[in-house]
Short mmCIF file of C-alpha atoms and ligand atoms in Angstrom, two decimals:
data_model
loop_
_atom_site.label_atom_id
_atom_site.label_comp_id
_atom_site.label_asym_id
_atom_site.label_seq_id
_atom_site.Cartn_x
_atom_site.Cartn_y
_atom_site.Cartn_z
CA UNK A 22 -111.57 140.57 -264.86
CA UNK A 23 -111.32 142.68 -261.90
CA UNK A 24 -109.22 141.19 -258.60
CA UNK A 25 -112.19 139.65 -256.92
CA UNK A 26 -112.65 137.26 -259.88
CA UNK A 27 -109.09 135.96 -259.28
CA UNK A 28 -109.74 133.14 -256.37
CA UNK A 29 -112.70 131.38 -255.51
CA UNK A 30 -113.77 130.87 -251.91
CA UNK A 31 -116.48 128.05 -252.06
CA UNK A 32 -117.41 126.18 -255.60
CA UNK A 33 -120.20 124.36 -255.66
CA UNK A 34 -119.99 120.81 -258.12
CA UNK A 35 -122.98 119.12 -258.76
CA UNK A 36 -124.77 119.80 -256.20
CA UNK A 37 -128.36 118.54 -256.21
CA UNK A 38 -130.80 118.72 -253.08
CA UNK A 39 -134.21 116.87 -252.97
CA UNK A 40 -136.80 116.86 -250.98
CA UNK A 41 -140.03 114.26 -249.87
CA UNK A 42 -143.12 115.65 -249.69
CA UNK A 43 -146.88 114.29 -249.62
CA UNK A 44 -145.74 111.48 -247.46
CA UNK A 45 -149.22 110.07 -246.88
CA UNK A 46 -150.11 108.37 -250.10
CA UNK A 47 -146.39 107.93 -250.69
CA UNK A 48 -143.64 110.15 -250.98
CA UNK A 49 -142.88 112.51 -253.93
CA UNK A 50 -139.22 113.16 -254.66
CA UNK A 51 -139.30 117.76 -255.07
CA UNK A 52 -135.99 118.47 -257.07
CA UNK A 53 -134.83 121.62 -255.88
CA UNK A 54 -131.36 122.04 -256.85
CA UNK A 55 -130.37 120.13 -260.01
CA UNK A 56 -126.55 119.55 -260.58
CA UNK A 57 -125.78 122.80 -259.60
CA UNK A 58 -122.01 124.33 -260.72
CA UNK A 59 -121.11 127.60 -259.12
CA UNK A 60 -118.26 129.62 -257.62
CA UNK A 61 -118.03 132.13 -255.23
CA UNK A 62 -115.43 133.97 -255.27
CA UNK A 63 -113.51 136.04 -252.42
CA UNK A 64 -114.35 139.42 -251.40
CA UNK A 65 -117.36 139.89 -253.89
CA UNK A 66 -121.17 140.01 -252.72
CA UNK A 67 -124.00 138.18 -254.26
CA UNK A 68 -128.13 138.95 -254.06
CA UNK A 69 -130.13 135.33 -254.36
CA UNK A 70 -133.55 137.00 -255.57
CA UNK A 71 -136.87 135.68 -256.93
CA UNK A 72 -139.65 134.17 -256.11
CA UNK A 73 -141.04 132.38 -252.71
CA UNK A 74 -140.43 128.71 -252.79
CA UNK A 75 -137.48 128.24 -255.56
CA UNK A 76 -134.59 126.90 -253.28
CA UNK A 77 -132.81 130.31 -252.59
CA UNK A 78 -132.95 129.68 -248.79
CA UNK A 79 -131.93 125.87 -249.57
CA UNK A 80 -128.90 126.92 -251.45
CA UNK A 81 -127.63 128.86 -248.68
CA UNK A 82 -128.42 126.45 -245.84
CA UNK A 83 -125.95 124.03 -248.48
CA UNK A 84 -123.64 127.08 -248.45
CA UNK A 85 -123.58 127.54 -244.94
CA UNK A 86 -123.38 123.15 -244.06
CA UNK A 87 -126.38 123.95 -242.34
CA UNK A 88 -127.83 121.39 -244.77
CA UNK A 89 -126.49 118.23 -247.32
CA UNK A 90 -126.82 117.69 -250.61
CA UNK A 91 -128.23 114.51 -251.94
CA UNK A 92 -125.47 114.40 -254.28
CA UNK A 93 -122.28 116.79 -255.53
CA UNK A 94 -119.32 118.53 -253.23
CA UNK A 95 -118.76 121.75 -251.51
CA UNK A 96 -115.01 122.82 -251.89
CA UNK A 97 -114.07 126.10 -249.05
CA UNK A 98 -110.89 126.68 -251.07
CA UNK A 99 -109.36 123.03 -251.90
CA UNK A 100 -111.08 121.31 -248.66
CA UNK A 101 -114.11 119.06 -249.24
CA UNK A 102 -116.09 120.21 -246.63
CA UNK A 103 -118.90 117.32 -246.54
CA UNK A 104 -116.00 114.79 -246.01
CA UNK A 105 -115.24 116.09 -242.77
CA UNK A 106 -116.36 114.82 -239.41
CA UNK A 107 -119.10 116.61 -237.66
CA UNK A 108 -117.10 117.50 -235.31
CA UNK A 109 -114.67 119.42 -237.66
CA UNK A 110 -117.00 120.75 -239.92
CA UNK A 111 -119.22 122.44 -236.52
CA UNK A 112 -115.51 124.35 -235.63
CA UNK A 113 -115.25 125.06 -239.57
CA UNK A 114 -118.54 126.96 -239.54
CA UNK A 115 -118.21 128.38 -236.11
CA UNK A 116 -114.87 130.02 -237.23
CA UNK A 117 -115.13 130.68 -240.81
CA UNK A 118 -118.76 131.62 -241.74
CA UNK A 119 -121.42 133.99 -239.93
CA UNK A 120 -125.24 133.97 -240.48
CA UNK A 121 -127.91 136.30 -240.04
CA UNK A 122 -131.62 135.22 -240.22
CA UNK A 123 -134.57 137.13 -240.54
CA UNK A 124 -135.19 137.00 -237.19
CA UNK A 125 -132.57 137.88 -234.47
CA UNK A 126 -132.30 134.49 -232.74
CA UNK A 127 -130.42 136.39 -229.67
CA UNK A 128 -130.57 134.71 -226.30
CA UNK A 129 -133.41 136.70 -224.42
CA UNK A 130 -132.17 137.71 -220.71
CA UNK A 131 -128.48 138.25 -222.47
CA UNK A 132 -127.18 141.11 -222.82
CA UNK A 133 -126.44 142.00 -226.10
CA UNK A 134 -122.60 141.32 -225.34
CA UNK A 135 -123.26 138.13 -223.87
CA UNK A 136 -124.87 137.24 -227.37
CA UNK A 137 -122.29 138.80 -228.96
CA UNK A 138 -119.37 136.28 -227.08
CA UNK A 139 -121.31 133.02 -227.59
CA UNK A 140 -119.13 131.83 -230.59
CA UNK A 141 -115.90 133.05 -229.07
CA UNK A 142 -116.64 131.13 -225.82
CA UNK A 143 -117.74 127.59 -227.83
CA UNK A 144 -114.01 127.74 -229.52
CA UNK A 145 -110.70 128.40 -227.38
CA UNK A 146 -110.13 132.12 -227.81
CA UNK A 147 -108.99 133.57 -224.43
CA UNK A 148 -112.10 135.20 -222.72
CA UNK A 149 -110.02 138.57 -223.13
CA UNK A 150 -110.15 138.60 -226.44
CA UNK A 151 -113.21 137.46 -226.61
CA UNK A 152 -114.51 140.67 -224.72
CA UNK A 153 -111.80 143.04 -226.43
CA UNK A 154 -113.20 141.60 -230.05
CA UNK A 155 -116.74 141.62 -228.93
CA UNK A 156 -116.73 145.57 -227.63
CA UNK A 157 -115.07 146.20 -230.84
CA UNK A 158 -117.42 144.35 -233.23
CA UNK A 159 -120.67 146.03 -231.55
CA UNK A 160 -119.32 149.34 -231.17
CA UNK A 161 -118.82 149.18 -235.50
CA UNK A 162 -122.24 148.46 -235.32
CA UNK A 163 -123.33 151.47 -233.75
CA UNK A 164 -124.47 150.16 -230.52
CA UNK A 165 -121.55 151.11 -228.05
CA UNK A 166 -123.72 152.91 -225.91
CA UNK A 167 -125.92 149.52 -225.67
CA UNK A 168 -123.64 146.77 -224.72
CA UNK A 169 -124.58 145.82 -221.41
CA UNK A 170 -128.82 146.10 -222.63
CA UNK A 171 -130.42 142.93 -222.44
CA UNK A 172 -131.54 141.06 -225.76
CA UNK A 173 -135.41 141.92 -225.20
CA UNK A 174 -134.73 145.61 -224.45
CA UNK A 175 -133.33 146.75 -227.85
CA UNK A 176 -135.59 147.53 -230.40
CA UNK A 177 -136.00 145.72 -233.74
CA UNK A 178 -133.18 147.04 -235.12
CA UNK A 179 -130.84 147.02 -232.74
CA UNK A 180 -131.42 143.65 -232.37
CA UNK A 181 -130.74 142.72 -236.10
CA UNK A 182 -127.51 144.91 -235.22
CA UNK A 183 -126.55 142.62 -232.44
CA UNK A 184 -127.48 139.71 -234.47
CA UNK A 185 -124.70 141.27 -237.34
CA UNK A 186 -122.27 141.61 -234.62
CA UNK A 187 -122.55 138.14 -233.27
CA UNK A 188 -122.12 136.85 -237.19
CA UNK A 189 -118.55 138.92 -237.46
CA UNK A 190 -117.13 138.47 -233.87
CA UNK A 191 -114.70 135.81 -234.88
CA UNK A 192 -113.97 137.33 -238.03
CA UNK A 193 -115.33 135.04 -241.00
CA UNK A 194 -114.52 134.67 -244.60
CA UNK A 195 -118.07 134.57 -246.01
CA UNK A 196 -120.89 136.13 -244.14
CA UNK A 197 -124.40 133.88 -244.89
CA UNK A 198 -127.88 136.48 -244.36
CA UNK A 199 -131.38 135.01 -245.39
CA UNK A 200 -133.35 138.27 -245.95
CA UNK A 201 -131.58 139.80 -242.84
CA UNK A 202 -134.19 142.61 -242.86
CA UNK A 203 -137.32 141.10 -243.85
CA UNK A 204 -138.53 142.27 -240.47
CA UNK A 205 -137.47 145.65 -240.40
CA UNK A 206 -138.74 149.05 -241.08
CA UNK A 207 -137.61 151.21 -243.99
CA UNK A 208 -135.08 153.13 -241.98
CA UNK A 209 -133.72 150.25 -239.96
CA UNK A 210 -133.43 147.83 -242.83
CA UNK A 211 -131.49 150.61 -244.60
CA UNK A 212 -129.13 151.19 -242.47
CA UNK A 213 -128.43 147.35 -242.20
CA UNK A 214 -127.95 147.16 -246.00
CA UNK A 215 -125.03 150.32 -245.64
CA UNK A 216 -123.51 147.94 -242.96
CA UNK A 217 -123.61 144.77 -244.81
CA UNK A 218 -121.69 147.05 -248.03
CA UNK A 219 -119.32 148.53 -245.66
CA UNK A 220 -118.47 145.70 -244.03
CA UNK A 221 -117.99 143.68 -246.71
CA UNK A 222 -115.34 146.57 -248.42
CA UNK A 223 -114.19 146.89 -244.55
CA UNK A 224 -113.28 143.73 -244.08
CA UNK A 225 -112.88 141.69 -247.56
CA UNK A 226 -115.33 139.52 -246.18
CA UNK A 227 -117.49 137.69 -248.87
CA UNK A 228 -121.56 138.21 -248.12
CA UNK A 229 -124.28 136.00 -249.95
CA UNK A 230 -127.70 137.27 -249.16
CA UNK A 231 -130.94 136.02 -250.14
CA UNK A 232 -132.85 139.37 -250.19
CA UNK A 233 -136.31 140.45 -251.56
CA UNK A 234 -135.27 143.84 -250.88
CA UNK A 235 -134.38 145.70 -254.43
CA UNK A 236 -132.28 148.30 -252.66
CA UNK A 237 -130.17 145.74 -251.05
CA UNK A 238 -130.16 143.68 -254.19
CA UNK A 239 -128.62 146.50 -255.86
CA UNK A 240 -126.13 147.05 -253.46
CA UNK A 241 -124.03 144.10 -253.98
CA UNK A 242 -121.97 142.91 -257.09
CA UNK A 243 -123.95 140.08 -258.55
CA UNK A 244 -127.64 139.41 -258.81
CA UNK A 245 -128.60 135.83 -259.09
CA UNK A 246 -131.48 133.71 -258.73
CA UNK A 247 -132.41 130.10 -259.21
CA UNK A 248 -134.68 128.97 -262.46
CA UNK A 249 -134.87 125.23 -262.91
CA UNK A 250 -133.06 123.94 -260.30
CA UNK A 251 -130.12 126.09 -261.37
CA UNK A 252 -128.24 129.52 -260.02
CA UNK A 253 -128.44 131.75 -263.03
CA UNK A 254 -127.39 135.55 -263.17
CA UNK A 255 -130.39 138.34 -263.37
CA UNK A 256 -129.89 141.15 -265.43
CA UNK A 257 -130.92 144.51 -263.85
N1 ADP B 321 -136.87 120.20 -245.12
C1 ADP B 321 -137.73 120.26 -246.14
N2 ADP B 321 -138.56 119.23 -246.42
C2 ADP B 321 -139.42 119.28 -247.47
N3 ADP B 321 -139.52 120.34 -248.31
C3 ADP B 321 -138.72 121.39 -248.07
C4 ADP B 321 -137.79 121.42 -246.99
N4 ADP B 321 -137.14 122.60 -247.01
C5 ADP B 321 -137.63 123.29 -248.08
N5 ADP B 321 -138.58 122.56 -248.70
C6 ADP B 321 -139.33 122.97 -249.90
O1 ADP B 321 -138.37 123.33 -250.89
C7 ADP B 321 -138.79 124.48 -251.62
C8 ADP B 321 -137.74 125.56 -251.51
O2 ADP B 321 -137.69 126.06 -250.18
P1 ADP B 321 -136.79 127.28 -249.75
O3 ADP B 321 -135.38 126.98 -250.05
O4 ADP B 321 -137.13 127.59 -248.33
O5 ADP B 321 -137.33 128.43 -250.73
P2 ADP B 321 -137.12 130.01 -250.70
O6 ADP B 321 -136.12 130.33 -249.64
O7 ADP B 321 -136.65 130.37 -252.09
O8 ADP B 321 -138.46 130.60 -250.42
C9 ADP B 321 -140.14 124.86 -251.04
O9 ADP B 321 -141.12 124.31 -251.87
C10 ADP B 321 -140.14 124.22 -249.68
O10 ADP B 321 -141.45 123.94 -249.27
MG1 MG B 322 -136.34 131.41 -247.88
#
Protein backbone atom coordinates (compact mmCIF):
# COMPACT_ATOMS: atom_id res chain seq x y z
CA UNK A 1 0.00 0.00 0.00
CA UNK A 2 1.68 3.10 -0.90
CA UNK A 3 1.65 6.22 1.89
CA UNK A 4 -1.47 7.85 0.63
CA UNK A 5 -3.49 4.72 1.53
CA UNK A 6 -2.33 5.13 5.18
CA UNK A 7 -5.08 7.82 6.60
CA UNK A 8 -8.33 8.61 5.42
CA UNK A 9 -9.57 12.19 5.14
CA UNK A 10 -13.44 11.88 4.74
CA UNK A 11 -15.33 8.23 4.92
CA UNK A 12 -18.48 8.10 3.84
CA UNK A 13 -21.02 5.36 6.02
CA UNK A 14 -24.16 4.66 4.67
CA UNK A 15 -24.85 7.32 3.03
CA UNK A 16 -28.07 7.30 0.98
CA UNK A 17 -29.58 10.50 -0.83
CA UNK A 18 -33.14 10.54 -2.35
CA UNK A 19 -34.84 12.60 -4.24
CA UNK A 20 -38.94 13.58 -5.10
CA UNK A 21 -39.77 13.95 -8.37
CA UNK A 22 -43.16 14.00 -10.48
CA UNK A 23 -44.76 15.90 -7.70
CA UNK A 24 -48.05 16.46 -9.52
CA UNK A 25 -49.79 13.14 -9.40
CA UNK A 26 -47.80 12.42 -6.25
CA UNK A 27 -44.34 12.24 -5.48
CA UNK A 28 -41.89 9.46 -6.54
CA UNK A 29 -39.08 8.70 -4.12
CA UNK A 30 -35.50 8.66 -7.04
CA UNK A 31 -32.80 6.64 -5.02
CA UNK A 32 -29.67 8.04 -5.97
CA UNK A 33 -27.15 7.02 -3.57
CA UNK A 34 -27.88 3.69 -1.84
CA UNK A 35 -25.95 2.98 1.48
CA UNK A 36 -22.97 4.19 0.16
CA UNK A 37 -19.39 3.10 2.09
CA UNK A 38 -16.34 4.93 0.90
CA UNK A 39 -13.05 6.52 2.00
CA UNK A 40 -11.06 9.09 0.80
CA UNK A 41 -8.01 9.13 1.70
CA UNK A 42 -5.33 12.08 2.13
CA UNK A 43 -3.24 13.38 -0.54
CA UNK A 44 -4.62 11.02 -3.37
CA UNK A 45 -6.95 12.30 -6.35
CA UNK A 46 -10.06 10.69 -7.55
CA UNK A 47 -12.02 11.05 -11.25
CA UNK A 48 -16.08 10.52 -10.61
CA UNK A 49 -16.84 9.54 -14.41
CA UNK A 50 -19.86 8.17 -16.30
CA UNK A 51 -22.80 8.93 -17.50
CA UNK A 52 -25.22 12.21 -17.24
CA UNK A 53 -27.73 11.83 -14.51
CA UNK A 54 -26.14 8.96 -12.10
CA UNK A 55 -25.50 11.04 -8.85
CA UNK A 56 -21.76 11.95 -9.51
CA UNK A 57 -22.52 15.70 -8.96
CA UNK A 58 -24.84 14.59 -5.86
CA UNK A 59 -22.05 12.72 -4.26
CA UNK A 60 -19.87 15.61 -4.27
CA UNK A 61 -22.39 18.26 -3.21
CA UNK A 62 -22.62 15.38 0.04
CA UNK A 63 -18.81 15.59 -0.03
CA UNK A 64 -18.57 19.12 -0.03
CA UNK A 65 -21.94 19.64 2.90
CA UNK A 66 -23.24 21.50 0.17
CA UNK A 67 -26.03 18.91 0.45
CA UNK A 68 -27.56 16.08 3.26
CA UNK A 69 -28.04 12.77 3.11
CA UNK A 70 -31.34 11.23 3.87
CA UNK A 71 -29.61 8.82 5.94
CA UNK A 72 -25.70 7.68 6.88
CA UNK A 73 -22.61 10.03 8.30
CA UNK A 74 -19.82 11.99 6.87
CA UNK A 75 -16.65 11.60 9.13
CA UNK A 76 -13.63 14.66 8.04
CA UNK A 77 -11.11 12.61 10.04
CA UNK A 78 -12.98 11.46 13.43
CA UNK A 79 -15.55 14.59 13.37
CA UNK A 80 -19.16 13.92 12.33
CA UNK A 81 -19.60 16.66 10.26
CA UNK A 82 -23.61 16.59 9.83
CA UNK A 83 -23.83 16.84 13.70
CA UNK A 84 -22.49 20.16 13.73
CA UNK A 85 -24.33 23.44 13.86
CA UNK A 86 -24.71 25.39 10.74
CA UNK A 87 -22.88 27.75 11.92
CA UNK A 88 -19.76 25.50 12.47
CA UNK A 89 -20.06 23.41 9.67
CA UNK A 90 -20.27 27.00 7.13
CA UNK A 91 -16.51 27.93 8.92
CA UNK A 92 -15.61 24.06 8.41
CA UNK A 93 -16.16 24.32 4.67
CA UNK A 94 -15.00 27.85 4.29
CA UNK A 95 -11.60 26.77 5.83
CA UNK A 96 -11.07 23.27 4.97
CA UNK A 97 -12.54 22.51 1.47
CA UNK A 98 -12.41 24.57 -1.94
CA UNK A 99 -14.76 24.12 -4.97
CA UNK A 100 -14.61 24.81 -8.47
CA UNK A 101 -17.74 24.65 -10.73
CA UNK A 102 -18.06 24.55 -14.24
CA UNK A 103 -18.71 27.90 -14.42
CA UNK A 104 -16.52 30.61 -12.72
CA UNK A 105 -19.09 32.06 -10.30
CA UNK A 106 -16.58 35.22 -9.78
CA UNK A 107 -18.15 38.45 -8.63
CA UNK A 108 -18.43 40.56 -11.96
CA UNK A 109 -17.04 44.30 -11.34
CA UNK A 110 -14.25 42.49 -8.90
CA UNK A 111 -11.19 42.33 -9.67
CA UNK A 112 -9.88 39.11 -9.86
CA UNK A 113 -8.08 39.72 -6.37
CA UNK A 114 -11.05 40.95 -4.83
CA UNK A 115 -12.58 37.43 -5.79
CA UNK A 116 -9.69 35.90 -4.83
CA UNK A 117 -9.94 37.50 -0.86
CA UNK A 118 -13.68 36.79 -0.41
CA UNK A 119 -13.12 33.65 1.83
CA UNK A 120 -10.24 35.18 3.72
CA UNK A 121 -12.35 38.28 4.54
CA UNK A 122 -15.72 36.02 5.72
CA UNK A 123 -13.21 34.25 8.44
CA UNK A 124 -10.75 36.36 10.78
CA UNK A 125 -7.45 36.21 8.91
CA UNK A 126 -5.76 39.66 9.14
CA UNK A 127 -6.50 41.58 5.82
CA UNK A 128 -2.54 41.38 5.35
CA UNK A 129 -2.44 38.09 5.00
CA UNK A 130 -5.22 37.90 3.28
CA UNK A 131 -3.61 40.08 0.42
CA UNK A 132 0.01 38.49 0.97
CA UNK A 133 -1.81 34.80 0.50
CA UNK A 134 -4.05 36.02 -2.21
CA UNK A 135 -1.00 37.63 -4.55
CA UNK A 136 0.67 34.43 -3.85
CA UNK A 137 -2.12 31.97 -4.72
CA UNK A 138 -2.90 33.86 -8.19
CA UNK A 139 0.52 34.46 -9.14
CA UNK A 140 0.90 30.13 -8.95
CA UNK A 141 -1.79 30.33 -11.18
CA UNK A 142 -0.18 32.16 -13.79
CA UNK A 143 -2.06 35.31 -13.65
CA UNK A 144 0.38 37.77 -11.76
CA UNK A 145 0.35 40.11 -14.43
CA UNK A 146 -3.68 40.13 -14.05
CA UNK A 147 -4.48 40.80 -10.51
CA UNK A 148 -5.95 44.04 -10.43
CA UNK A 149 -8.30 42.97 -14.02
CA UNK A 150 -11.79 42.95 -13.30
CA UNK A 151 -13.79 39.51 -13.26
CA UNK A 152 -15.54 40.24 -16.79
CA UNK A 153 -12.26 41.26 -18.47
CA UNK A 154 -10.34 37.93 -18.32
CA UNK A 155 -11.01 35.51 -20.74
CA UNK A 156 -12.54 32.05 -20.18
CA UNK A 157 -9.68 30.70 -18.88
CA UNK A 158 -8.37 33.02 -16.86
CA UNK A 159 -11.38 33.13 -15.22
CA UNK A 160 -11.51 29.32 -14.37
CA UNK A 161 -7.84 30.29 -13.13
CA UNK A 162 -9.17 32.85 -10.77
CA UNK A 163 -11.93 30.62 -9.85
CA UNK A 164 -8.86 27.81 -8.82
CA UNK A 165 -7.21 30.49 -6.94
CA UNK A 166 -10.17 31.57 -4.93
CA UNK A 167 -10.73 27.54 -4.07
CA UNK A 168 -6.89 27.35 -2.56
CA UNK A 169 -6.52 30.86 -0.92
CA UNK A 170 -7.06 29.57 2.55
CA UNK A 171 -5.27 26.53 1.97
CA UNK A 172 -7.77 23.43 2.11
CA UNK A 173 -7.39 19.79 2.73
CA UNK A 174 -9.60 18.47 -0.10
CA UNK A 175 -10.21 20.53 -3.14
CA UNK A 176 -14.12 19.70 -4.56
CA UNK A 177 -14.26 20.52 -8.86
CA UNK A 178 -17.53 19.47 -10.77
CA UNK A 179 -16.17 19.22 -14.36
CA UNK A 180 -14.01 22.40 -13.70
CA UNK A 181 -13.42 22.66 -17.48
CA UNK A 182 -16.49 21.64 -19.08
CA UNK A 183 -16.49 25.13 -20.52
CA UNK A 184 -13.19 25.44 -21.76
CA UNK A 185 -11.28 25.07 -24.89
CA UNK A 186 -8.75 22.31 -25.54
CA UNK A 187 -5.77 24.41 -24.59
CA UNK A 188 -7.28 26.15 -21.62
CA UNK A 189 -8.87 23.09 -20.10
CA UNK A 190 -5.40 21.50 -20.41
CA UNK A 191 -3.58 23.61 -18.77
CA UNK A 192 -6.17 23.55 -15.84
CA UNK A 193 -5.85 19.74 -15.60
CA UNK A 194 -1.58 20.27 -15.23
CA UNK A 195 -2.63 22.71 -12.39
CA UNK A 196 -5.09 20.62 -10.64
CA UNK A 197 -1.97 17.54 -10.77
CA UNK A 198 0.55 19.96 -9.65
CA UNK A 199 -1.22 21.34 -7.13
CA UNK A 200 -2.37 18.49 -5.69
CA UNK A 201 1.61 16.96 -5.51
CA UNK A 202 2.39 20.81 -4.54
CA UNK A 203 0.46 21.00 -1.84
CA UNK A 204 -0.73 17.36 -0.51
CA UNK A 205 -4.02 18.63 -1.01
CA UNK A 206 -6.67 15.86 -1.76
CA UNK A 207 -8.81 16.75 -5.22
CA UNK A 208 -12.14 14.82 -6.13
CA UNK A 209 -13.31 15.80 -9.54
CA UNK A 210 -16.24 14.80 -11.38
CA UNK A 211 -14.79 15.07 -14.94
CA UNK A 212 -16.03 13.88 -18.42
CA UNK A 213 -12.76 14.80 -19.64
CA UNK A 214 -10.58 11.39 -20.33
CA UNK A 215 -7.32 13.30 -20.17
CA UNK A 216 -8.10 14.64 -16.82
CA UNK A 217 -9.57 11.35 -15.76
CA UNK A 218 -6.32 9.88 -16.41
CA UNK A 219 -4.46 12.24 -14.63
CA UNK A 220 -5.45 11.44 -11.19
CA UNK A 221 -4.97 8.19 -9.06
CA UNK A 222 -8.34 6.56 -8.98
CA UNK A 223 -11.14 6.35 -11.47
CA UNK A 224 -14.53 5.81 -10.05
CA UNK A 225 -17.98 6.07 -10.98
CA UNK A 226 -21.36 5.34 -9.52
CA UNK A 227 -23.51 2.06 -10.83
CA UNK A 228 -26.54 1.32 -8.71
CA UNK A 229 -26.55 3.78 -6.31
CA UNK A 230 -23.00 2.80 -5.40
CA UNK A 231 -19.20 4.37 -5.95
CA UNK A 232 -17.44 1.56 -7.68
CA UNK A 233 -13.80 1.69 -9.21
CA UNK A 234 -13.47 1.79 -13.29
CA UNK A 235 -10.86 -0.05 -14.77
CA UNK A 236 -8.93 1.81 -17.55
N1 LIG B 1 -32.54 18.70 -5.95
C1 LIG B 1 -32.98 17.72 -6.73
N2 LIG B 1 -34.29 17.38 -6.76
C2 LIG B 1 -34.73 16.35 -7.54
N3 LIG B 1 -33.93 15.60 -8.33
C3 LIG B 1 -32.62 15.90 -8.34
C4 LIG B 1 -32.07 16.96 -7.55
N4 LIG B 1 -30.74 17.02 -7.77
C5 LIG B 1 -30.46 16.02 -8.65
N5 LIG B 1 -31.59 15.37 -8.99
C6 LIG B 1 -31.67 14.22 -9.91
O1 LIG B 1 -30.75 13.24 -9.45
C7 LIG B 1 -30.07 12.62 -10.54
C8 LIG B 1 -28.59 12.79 -10.37
O2 LIG B 1 -28.23 14.14 -10.55
P1 LIG B 1 -26.73 14.65 -10.57
O3 LIG B 1 -26.08 14.29 -9.29
O4 LIG B 1 -26.77 16.10 -10.92
O5 LIG B 1 -26.12 13.78 -11.76
P2 LIG B 1 -24.75 13.93 -12.57
O6 LIG B 1 -23.93 14.98 -11.91
O7 LIG B 1 -24.11 12.56 -12.52
O8 LIG B 1 -25.13 14.28 -13.97
C9 LIG B 1 -30.65 13.26 -11.79
O9 LIG B 1 -31.64 12.41 -12.28
C10 LIG B 1 -31.21 14.56 -11.31
O10 LIG B 1 -32.26 14.98 -12.13
MG1 LIG C 1 -23.30 16.83 -12.62
Amino acid sequence: MSRKEDSSLISLKGISRIFKSGAINGAVDIEILKNVDFEIYKGESIAVVGASGTGKSTLLHIVGTLDRPNQGELFFEKQNLFALSQEKLASFRNSKIGFVFQFHHLLQGFSAIENVMVPGMISSISRKKIVMDSEAILERVGLKHRIHHRAEDLSGGEQQRVALARALVMKPDILLADEPTGNLDKQNSSQVHHLLVELNRELGMTLMVVTHNSELAALMDKRVTIQDCKIVGVTS
